[in-house]
mmCIF file of C-alpha atoms in Angstrom:
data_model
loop_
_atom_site.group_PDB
_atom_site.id
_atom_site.type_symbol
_atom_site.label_atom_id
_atom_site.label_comp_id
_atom_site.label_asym_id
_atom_site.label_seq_id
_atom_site.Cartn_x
_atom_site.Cartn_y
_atom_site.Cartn_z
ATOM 1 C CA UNK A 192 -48.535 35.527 -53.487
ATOM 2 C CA UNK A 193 -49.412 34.578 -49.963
ATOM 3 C CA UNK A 194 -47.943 31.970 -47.719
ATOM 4 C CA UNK A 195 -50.815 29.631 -48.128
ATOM 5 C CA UNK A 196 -50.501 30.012 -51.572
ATOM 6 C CA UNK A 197 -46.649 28.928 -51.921
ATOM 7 C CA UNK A 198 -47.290 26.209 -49.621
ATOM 8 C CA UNK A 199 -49.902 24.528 -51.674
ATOM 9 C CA UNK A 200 -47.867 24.660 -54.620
ATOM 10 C CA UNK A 201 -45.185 22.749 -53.381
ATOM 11 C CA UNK A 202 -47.198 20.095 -51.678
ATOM 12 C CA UNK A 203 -45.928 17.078 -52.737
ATOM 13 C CA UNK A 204 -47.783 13.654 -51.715
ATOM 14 C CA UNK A 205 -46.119 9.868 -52.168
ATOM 15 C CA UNK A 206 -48.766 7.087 -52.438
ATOM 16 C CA UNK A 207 -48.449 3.619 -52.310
ATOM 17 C CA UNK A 208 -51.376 2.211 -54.376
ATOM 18 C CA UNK A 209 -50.421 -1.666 -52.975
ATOM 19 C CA UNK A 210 -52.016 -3.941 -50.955
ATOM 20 C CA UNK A 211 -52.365 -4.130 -47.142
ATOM 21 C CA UNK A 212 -50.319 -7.084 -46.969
ATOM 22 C CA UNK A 213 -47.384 -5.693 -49.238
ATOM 23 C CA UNK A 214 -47.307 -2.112 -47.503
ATOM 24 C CA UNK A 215 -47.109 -3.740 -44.175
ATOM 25 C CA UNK A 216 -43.995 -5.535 -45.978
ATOM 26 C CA UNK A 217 -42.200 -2.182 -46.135
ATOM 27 C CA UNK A 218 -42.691 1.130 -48.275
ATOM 28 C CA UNK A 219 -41.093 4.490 -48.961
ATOM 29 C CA UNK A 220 -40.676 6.673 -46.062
ATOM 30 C CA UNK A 221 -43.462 9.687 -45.840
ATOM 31 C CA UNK A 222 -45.647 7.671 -47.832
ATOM 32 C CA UNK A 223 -49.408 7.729 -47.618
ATOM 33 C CA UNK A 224 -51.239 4.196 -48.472
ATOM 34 C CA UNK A 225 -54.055 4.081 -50.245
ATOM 35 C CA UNK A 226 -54.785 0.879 -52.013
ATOM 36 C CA UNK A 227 -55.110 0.944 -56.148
ATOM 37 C CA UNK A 228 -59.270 -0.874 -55.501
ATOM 38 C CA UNK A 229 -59.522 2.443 -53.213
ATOM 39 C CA UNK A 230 -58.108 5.283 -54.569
ATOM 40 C CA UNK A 231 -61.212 6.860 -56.431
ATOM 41 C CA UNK A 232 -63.056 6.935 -52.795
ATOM 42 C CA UNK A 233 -60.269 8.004 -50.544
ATOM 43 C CA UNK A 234 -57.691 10.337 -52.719
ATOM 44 C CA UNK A 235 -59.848 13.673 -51.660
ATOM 45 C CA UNK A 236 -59.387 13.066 -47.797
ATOM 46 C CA UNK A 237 -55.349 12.333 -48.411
ATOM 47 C CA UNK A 238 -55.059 15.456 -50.896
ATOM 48 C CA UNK A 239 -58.134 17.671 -51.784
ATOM 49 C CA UNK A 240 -55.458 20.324 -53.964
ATOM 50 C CA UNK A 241 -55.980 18.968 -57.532
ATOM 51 C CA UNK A 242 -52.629 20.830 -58.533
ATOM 52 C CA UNK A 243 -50.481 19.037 -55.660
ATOM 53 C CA UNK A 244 -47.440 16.730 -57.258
ATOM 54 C CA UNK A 245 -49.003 12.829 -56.464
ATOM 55 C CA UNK A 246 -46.070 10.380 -56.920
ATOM 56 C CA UNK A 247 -47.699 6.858 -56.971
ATOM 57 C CA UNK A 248 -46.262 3.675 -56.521
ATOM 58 C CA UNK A 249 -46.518 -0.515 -56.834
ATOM 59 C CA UNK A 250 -44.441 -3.175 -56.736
ATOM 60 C CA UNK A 251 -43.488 -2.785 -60.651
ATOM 61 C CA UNK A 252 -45.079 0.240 -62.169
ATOM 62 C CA UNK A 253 -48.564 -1.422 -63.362
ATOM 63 C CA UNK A 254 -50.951 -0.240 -60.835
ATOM 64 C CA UNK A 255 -49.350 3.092 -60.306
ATOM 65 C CA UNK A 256 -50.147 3.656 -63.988
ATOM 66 C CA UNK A 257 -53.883 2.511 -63.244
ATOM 67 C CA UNK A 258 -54.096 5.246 -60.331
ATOM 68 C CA UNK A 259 -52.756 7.748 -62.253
ATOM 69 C CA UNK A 260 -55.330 7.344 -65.187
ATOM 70 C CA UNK A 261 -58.232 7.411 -62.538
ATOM 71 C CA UNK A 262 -56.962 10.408 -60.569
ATOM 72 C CA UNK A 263 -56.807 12.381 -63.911
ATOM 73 C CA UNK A 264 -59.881 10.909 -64.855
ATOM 74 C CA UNK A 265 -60.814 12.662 -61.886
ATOM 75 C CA UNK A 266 -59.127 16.457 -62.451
ATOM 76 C CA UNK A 267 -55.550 15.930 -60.769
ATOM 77 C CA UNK A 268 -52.959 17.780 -62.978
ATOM 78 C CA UNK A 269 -49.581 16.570 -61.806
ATOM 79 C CA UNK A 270 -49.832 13.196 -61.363
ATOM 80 C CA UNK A 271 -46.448 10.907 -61.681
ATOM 81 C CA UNK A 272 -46.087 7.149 -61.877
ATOM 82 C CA UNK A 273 -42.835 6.713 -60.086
ATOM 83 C CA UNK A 274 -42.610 3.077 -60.681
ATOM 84 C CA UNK A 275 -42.216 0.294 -58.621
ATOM 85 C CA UNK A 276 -41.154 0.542 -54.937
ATOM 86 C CA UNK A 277 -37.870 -0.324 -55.550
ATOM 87 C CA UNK A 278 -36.399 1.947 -58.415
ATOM 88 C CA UNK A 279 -38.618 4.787 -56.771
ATOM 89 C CA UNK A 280 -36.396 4.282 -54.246
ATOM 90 C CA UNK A 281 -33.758 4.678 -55.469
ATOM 91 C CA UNK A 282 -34.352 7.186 -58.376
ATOM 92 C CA UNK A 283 -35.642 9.117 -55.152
ATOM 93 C CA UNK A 284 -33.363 8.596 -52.918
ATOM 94 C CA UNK A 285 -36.264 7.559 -49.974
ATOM 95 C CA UNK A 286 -35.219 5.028 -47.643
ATOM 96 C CA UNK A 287 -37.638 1.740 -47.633
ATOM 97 C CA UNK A 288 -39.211 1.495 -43.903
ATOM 98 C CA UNK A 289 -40.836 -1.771 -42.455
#
């Protein structure tokens, strides 16, 4: 089992699938933001590894639910709506930055 190996496996990548205006508003720390309208387009250049954990987030849950369906539409395998911003944060325990 090589390094590179173990390291993909445990690649774990937080998106925010909200608009500009609302993730400019404040969103979980080490997020990545990719609106829901563009996720189909730009998930590949964010996370290429089909097998890496994607948590996605909204403001309530709805759109992160949308994302997921397209991304395993797509071939992802561990996709996970986390809900909206605010219980993610705290089921999560990720700090909310502005």
């Amino acid at each position: 089992f090589s390094n590179e190996a173990l390291a993909e496996t445990e690649s774990k990548v937080i998106i925010d699938v909200r608009t500009e205006s609302e993730w400019a508003g404040g969103h979980l720390q080490g997020a990545s933001h990719i609106p829901l309208s563009e996720i189909k387009n730009k998930i590949k250049f964010f996370e290429p590894n089909q097998d890496a954990e994607i948590m996605l987030y909204c403001r309530s849950g709805n759109r992160s639910g949308k994302a997921k369906t397209i991304l395993e539409d797509m071939g992802y395998t561990n996709v996970k709506n986390i809900g909206g911003i605010s219980s993610a944060s705290n089921t999560f325990q990720i700090k909310i930055i502005k």
